[in-house]
PDB file of C-alpha atoms in Angstrom:
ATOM      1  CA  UNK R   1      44.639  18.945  47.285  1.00  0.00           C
ATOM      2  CA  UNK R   2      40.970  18.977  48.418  1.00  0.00           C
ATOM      3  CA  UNK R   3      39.921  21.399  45.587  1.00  0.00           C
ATOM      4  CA  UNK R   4      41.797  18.730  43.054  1.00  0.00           C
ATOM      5  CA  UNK R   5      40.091  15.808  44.478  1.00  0.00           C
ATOM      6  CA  UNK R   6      36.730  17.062  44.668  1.00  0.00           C
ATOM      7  CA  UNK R   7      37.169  18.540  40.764  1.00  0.00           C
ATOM      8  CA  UNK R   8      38.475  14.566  39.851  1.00  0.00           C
ATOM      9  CA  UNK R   9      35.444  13.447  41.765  1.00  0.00           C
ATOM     10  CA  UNK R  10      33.192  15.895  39.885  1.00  0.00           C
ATOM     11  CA  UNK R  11      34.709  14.832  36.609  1.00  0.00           C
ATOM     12  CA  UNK R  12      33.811  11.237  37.094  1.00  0.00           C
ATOM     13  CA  UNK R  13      30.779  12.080  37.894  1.00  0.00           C
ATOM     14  CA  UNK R  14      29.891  13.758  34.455  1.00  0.00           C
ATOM     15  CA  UNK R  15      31.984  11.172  32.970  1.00  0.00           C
ATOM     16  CA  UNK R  16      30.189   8.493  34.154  1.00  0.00           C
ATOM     17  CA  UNK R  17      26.710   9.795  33.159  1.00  0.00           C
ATOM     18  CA  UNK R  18      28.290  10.643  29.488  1.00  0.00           C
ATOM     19  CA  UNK R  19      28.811   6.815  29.402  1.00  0.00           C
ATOM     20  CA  UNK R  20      25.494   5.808  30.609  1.00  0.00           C
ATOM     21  CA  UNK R  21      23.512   8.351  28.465  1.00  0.00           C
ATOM     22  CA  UNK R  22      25.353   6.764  25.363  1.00  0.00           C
ATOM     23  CA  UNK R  23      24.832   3.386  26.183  1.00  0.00           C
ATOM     24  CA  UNK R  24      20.851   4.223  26.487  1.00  0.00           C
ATOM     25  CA  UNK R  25      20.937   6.050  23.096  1.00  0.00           C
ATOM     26  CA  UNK R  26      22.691   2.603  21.422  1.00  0.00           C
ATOM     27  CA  UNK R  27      20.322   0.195  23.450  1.00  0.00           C
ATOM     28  CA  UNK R  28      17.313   2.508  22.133  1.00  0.00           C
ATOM     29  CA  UNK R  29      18.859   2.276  18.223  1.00  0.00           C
ATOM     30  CA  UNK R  30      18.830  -1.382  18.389  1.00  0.00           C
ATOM     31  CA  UNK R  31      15.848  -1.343  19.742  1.00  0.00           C
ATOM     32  CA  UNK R  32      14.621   1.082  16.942  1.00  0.00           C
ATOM     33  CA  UNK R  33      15.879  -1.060  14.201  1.00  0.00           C
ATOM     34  CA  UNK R  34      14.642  -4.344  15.155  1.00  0.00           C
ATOM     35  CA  UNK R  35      11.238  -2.586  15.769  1.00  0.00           C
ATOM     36  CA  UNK R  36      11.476  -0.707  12.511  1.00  0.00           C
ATOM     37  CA  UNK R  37       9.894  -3.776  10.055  1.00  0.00           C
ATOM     38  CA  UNK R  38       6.893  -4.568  11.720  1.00  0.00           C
ATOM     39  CA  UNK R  39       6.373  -0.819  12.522  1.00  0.00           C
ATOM     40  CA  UNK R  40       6.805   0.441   8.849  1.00  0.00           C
ATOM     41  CA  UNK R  41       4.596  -2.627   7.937  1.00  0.00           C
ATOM     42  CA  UNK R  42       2.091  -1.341  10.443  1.00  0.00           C
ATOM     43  CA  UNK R  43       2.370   2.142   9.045  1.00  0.00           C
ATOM     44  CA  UNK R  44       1.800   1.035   5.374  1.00  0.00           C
ATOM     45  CA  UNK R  45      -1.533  -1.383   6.414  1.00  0.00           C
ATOM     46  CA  UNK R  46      -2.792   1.860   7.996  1.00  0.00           C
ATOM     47  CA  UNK R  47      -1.873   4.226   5.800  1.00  0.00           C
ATOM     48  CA  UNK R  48      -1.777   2.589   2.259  1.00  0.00           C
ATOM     49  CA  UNK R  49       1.382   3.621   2.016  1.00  0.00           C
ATOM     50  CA  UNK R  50       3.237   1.792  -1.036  1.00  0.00           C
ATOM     51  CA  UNK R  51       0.054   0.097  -2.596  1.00  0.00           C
ATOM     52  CA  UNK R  52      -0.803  -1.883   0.362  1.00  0.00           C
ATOM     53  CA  UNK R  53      -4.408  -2.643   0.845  1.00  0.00           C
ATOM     54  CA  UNK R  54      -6.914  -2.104   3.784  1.00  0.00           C
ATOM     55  CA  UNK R  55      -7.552  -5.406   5.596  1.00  0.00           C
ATOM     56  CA  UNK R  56     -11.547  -5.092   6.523  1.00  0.00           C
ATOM     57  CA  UNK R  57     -14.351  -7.362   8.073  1.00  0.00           C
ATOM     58  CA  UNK R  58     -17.399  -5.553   6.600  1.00  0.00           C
ATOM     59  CA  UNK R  59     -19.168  -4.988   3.268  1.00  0.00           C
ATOM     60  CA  UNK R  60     -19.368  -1.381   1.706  1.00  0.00           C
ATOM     61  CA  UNK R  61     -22.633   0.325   2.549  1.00  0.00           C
ATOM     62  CA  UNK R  62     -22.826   2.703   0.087  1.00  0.00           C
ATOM     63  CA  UNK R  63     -22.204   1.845  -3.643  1.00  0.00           C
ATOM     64  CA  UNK R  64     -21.505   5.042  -6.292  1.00  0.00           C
ATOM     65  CA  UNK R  65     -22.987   5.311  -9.657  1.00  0.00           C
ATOM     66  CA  UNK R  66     -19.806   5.445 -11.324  1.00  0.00           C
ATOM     67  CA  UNK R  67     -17.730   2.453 -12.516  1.00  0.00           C
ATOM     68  CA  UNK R  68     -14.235   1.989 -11.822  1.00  0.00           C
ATOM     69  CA  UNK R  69     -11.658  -0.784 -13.812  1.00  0.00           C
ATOM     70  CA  UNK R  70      -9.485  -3.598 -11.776  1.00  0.00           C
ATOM     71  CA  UNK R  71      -7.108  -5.327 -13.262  1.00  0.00           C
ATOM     72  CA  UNK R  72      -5.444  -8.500 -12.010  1.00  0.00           C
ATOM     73  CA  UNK R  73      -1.837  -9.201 -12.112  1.00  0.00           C
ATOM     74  CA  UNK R  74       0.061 -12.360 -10.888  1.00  0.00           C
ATOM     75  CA  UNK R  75       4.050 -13.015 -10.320  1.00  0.00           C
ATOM     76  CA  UNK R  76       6.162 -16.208  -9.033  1.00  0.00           C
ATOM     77  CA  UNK R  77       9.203 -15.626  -7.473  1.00  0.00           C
ATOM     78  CA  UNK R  78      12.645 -17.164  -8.149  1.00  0.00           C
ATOM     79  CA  UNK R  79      13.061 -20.637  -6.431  1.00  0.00           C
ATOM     80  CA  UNK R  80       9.324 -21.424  -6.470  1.00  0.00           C
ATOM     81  CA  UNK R  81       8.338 -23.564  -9.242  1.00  0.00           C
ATOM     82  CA  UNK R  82       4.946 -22.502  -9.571  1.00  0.00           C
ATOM     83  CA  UNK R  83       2.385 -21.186 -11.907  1.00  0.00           C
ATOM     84  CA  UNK R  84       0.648 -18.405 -11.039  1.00  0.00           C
ATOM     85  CA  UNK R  85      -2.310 -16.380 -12.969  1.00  0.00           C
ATOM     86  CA  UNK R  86      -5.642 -14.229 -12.102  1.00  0.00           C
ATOM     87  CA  UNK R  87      -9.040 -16.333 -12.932  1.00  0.00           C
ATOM     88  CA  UNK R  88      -9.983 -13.265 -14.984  1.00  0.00           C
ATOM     89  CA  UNK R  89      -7.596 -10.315 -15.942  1.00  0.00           C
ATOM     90  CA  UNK R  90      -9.791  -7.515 -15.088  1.00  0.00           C
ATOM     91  CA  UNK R  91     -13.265  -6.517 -13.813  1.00  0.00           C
ATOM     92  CA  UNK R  92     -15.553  -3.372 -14.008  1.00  0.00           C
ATOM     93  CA  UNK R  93     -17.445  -3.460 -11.096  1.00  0.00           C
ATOM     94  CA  UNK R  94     -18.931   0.092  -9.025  1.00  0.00           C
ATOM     95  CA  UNK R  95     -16.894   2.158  -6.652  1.00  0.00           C
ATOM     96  CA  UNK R  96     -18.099   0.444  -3.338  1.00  0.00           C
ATOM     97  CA  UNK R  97     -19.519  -2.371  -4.898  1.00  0.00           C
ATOM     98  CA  UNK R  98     -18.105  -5.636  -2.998  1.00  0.00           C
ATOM     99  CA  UNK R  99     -16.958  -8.286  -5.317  1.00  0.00           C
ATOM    100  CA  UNK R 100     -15.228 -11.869  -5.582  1.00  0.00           C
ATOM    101  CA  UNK R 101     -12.137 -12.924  -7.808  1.00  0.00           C
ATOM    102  CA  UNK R 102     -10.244 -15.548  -7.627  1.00  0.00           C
ATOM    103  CA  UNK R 103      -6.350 -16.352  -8.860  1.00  0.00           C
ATOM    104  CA  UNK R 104      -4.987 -19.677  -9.622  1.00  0.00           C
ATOM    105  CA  UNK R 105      -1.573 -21.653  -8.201  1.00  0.00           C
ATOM    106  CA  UNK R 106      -0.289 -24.603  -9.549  1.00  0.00           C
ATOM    107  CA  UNK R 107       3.004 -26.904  -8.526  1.00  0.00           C
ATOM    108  CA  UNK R 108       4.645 -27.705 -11.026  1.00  0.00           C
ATOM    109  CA  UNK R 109       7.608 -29.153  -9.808  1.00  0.00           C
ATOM    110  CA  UNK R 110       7.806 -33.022  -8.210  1.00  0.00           C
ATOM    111  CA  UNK R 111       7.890 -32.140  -5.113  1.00  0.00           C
ATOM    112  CA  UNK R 112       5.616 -30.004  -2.389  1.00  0.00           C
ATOM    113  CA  UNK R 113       6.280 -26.683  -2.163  1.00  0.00           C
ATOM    114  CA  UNK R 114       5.002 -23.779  -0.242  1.00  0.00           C
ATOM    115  CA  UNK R 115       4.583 -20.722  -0.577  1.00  0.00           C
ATOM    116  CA  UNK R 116       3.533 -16.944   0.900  1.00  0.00           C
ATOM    117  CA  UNK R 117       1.730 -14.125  -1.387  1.00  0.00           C
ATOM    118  CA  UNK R 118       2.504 -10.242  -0.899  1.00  0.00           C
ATOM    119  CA  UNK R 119       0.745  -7.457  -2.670  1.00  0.00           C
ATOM    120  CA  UNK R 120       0.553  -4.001  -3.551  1.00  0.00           C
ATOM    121  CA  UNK R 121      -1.937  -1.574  -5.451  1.00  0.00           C
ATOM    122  CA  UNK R 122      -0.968   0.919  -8.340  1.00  0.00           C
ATOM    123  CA  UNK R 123      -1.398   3.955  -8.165  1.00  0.00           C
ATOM    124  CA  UNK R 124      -0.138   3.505  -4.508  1.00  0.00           C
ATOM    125  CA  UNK R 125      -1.973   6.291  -3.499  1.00  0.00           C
ATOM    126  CA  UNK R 126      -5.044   3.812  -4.203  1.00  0.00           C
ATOM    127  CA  UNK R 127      -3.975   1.030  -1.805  1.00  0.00           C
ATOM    128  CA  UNK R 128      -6.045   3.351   1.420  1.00  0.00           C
ATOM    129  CA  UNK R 129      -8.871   3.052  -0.763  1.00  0.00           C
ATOM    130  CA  UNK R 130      -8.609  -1.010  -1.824  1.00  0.00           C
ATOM    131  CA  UNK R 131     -10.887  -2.809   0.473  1.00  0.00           C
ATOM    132  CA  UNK R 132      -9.863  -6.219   1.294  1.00  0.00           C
ATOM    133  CA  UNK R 133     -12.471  -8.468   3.258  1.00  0.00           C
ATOM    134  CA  UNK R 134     -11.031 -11.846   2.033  1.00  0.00           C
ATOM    135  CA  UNK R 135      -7.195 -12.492   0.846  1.00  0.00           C
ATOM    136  CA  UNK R 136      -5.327 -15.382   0.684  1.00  0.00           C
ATOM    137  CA  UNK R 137      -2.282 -12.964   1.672  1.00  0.00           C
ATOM    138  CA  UNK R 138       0.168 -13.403   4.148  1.00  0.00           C
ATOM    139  CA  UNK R 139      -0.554 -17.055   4.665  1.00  0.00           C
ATOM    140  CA  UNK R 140       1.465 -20.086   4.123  1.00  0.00           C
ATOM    141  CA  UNK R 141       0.324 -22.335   1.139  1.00  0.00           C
ATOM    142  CA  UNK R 142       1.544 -25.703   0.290  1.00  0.00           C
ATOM    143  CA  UNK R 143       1.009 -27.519  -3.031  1.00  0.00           C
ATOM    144  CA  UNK R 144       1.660 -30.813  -3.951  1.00  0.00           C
ATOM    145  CA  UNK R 145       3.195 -31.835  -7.301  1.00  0.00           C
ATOM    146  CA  UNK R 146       0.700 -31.166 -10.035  1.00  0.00           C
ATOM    147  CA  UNK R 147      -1.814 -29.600  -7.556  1.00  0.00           C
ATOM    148  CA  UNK R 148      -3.465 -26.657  -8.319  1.00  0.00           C
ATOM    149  CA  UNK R 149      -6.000 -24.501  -5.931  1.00  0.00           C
ATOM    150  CA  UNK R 150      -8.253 -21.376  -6.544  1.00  0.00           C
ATOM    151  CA  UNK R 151      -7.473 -18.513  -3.875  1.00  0.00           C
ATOM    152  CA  UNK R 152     -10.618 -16.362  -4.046  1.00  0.00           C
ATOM    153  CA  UNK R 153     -10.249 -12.232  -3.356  1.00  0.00           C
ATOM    154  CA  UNK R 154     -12.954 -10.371  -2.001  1.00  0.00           C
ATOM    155  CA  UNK R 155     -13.097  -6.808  -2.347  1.00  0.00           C
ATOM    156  CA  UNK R 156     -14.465  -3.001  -2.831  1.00  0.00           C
ATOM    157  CA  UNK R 157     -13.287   0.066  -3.767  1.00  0.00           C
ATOM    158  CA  UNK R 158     -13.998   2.800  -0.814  1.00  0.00           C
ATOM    159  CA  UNK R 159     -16.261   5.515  -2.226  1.00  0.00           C
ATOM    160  CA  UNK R 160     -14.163   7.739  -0.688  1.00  0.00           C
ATOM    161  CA  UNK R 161     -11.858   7.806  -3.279  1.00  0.00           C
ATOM    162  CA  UNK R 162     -13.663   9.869  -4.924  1.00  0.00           C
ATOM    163  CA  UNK R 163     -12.813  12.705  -2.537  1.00  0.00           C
ATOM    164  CA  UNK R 164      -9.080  12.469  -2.972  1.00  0.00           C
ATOM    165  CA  UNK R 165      -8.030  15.226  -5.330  1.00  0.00           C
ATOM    166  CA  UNK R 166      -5.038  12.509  -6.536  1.00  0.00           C
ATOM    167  CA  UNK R 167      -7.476  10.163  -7.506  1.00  0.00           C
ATOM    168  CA  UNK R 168     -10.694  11.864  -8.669  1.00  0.00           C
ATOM    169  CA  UNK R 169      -9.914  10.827 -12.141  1.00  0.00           C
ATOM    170  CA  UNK R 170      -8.325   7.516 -11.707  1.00  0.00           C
ATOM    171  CA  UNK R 171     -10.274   5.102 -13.777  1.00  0.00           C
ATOM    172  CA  UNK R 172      -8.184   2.185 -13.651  1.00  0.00           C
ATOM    173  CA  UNK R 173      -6.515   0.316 -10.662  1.00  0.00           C
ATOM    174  CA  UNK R 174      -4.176  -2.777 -10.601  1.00  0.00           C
ATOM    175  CA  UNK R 175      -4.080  -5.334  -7.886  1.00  0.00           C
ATOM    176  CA  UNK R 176      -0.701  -7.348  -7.903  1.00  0.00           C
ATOM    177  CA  UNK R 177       0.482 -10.619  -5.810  1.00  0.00           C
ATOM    178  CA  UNK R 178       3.536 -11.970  -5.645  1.00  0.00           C
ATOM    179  CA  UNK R 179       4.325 -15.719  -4.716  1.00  0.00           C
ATOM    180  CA  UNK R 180       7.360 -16.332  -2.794  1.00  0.00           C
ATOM    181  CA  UNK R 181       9.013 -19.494  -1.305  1.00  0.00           C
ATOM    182  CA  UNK R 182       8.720 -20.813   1.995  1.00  0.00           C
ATOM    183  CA  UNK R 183      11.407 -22.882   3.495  1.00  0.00           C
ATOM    184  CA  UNK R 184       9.977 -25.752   5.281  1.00  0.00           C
ATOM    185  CA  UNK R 185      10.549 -26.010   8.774  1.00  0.00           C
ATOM    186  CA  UNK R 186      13.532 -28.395   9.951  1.00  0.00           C
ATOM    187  CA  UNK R 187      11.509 -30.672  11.991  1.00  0.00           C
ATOM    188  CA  UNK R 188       8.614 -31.405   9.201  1.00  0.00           C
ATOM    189  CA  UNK R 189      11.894 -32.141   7.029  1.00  0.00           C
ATOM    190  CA  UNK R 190      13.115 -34.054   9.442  1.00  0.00           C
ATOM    191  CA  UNK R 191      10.558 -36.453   9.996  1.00  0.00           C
ATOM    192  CA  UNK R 192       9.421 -36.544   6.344  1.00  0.00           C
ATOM    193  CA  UNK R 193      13.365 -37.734   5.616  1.00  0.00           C
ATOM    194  CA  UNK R 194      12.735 -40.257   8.519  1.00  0.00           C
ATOM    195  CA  UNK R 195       9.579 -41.121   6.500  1.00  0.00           C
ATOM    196  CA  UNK R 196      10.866 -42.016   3.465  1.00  0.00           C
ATOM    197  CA  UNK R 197      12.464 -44.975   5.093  1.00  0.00           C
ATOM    198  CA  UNK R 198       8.981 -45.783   6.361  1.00  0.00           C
ATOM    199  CA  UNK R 199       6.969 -45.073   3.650  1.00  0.00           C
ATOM    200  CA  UNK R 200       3.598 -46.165   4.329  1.00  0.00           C
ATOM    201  CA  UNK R 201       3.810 -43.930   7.704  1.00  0.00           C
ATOM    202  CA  UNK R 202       5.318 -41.422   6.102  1.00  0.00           C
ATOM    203  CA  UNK R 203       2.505 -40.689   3.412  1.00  0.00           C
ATOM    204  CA  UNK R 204      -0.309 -41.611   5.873  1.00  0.00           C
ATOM    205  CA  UNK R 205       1.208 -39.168   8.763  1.00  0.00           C
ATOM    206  CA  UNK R 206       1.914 -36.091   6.342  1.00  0.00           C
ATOM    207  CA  UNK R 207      -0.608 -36.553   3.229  1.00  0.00           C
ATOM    208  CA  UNK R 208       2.039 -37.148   0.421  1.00  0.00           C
TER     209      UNK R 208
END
């Protein structure tokens, strides 16, 4: 009977640490998932990975004899009545050469509307190599009705690129944005509903 007990005890034991080992392994794949968006994001703004640019602070200090191409494309979502276009379609500038381009939004709906650019690079190998110093990426633009605004780009090509067996030939690189829509917060909706029964205050308090 002692031999039994102890063996039941023993059992339990293991049985008990089977139980506790699997609920750590779950806890740690939720934890995983939730973590995995920013952390792929992360990965890409490091890496380049899928055509995403490099975010930096400083100009290019060394500029290559050797011209590259950039072309300049522009997309709107679905739901976001806006028109969306580069300044200029394309540029020849020098590899590490900083430069400035601007693209163009306009509302053209009747009512504000915001909304948040992405982007990517093509050939995505490229995108490790697209210097960004100044994007309007990322960041939550609102437009009035009719209003247009000029986002201005500021970039270089790393001379580096010219090192990457992949890309030693590439003469031609695209830059692409894509505008999506933002929902507007509940309590800005909230109180611009409560404005349009006080209209004066309403227009003076949120600019419409």
């Amino acid at each position: 009977m002692a031999q039994n007990y102890t063996l039941d005890k023993d059992k339990q034991k293991r049985n008990r640490t089977v139980a506790i080992a699997c609920t750590v392994f779950f806890s740690s794949m939720i934890g995983v998932a939730y973590a995995a968006v920013p952390l792929y994001e992360l990965f890409c703004q490091i890496t380049g990975y899928g055509g995403t640019t490099q975010r930096v602070e400083q100009y290019s200090r060394t500029v290559l004899d050797r011209d590259i191409n950039v072309r300049f494309d522009a997309n709107v979502s679905g739901g976001l009545s806006w028109k969306f276009e580069p300044v200029q379609r394309s540029t020849t500038l020098k590899i590490g050469e900083t430069t400035q381009v601007a693209y163009r939004a306009t509302n053209t709906s009747k009512r504000p509307a915001m909304g948040r650019a992405s982007f990517n690079v093509s050939p995505h190998l490229a995108g490790a190599y697209f210097m960004k110093v100044e994007c309007f990426c990322f960041t939550d633009t609102e437009l009035q009705p009719g209003e247009s605004m000029d986002m201005p780009v500021v970039f270089y090509v790393d001379p580096e690129i010219v090192n990457v067996p992949e890309l030693k030939d590439v003469r031609t690189i695209t830059l692409s944005y894509t505008f999506f829509p933002v929902a507007e917060p509940a309590s800005v909706a909230a109180k611009s509903g409560e404005g349009d029964k006080n209209n004066a205050a309403a227009d003076s308090e949120f600019g419409g």
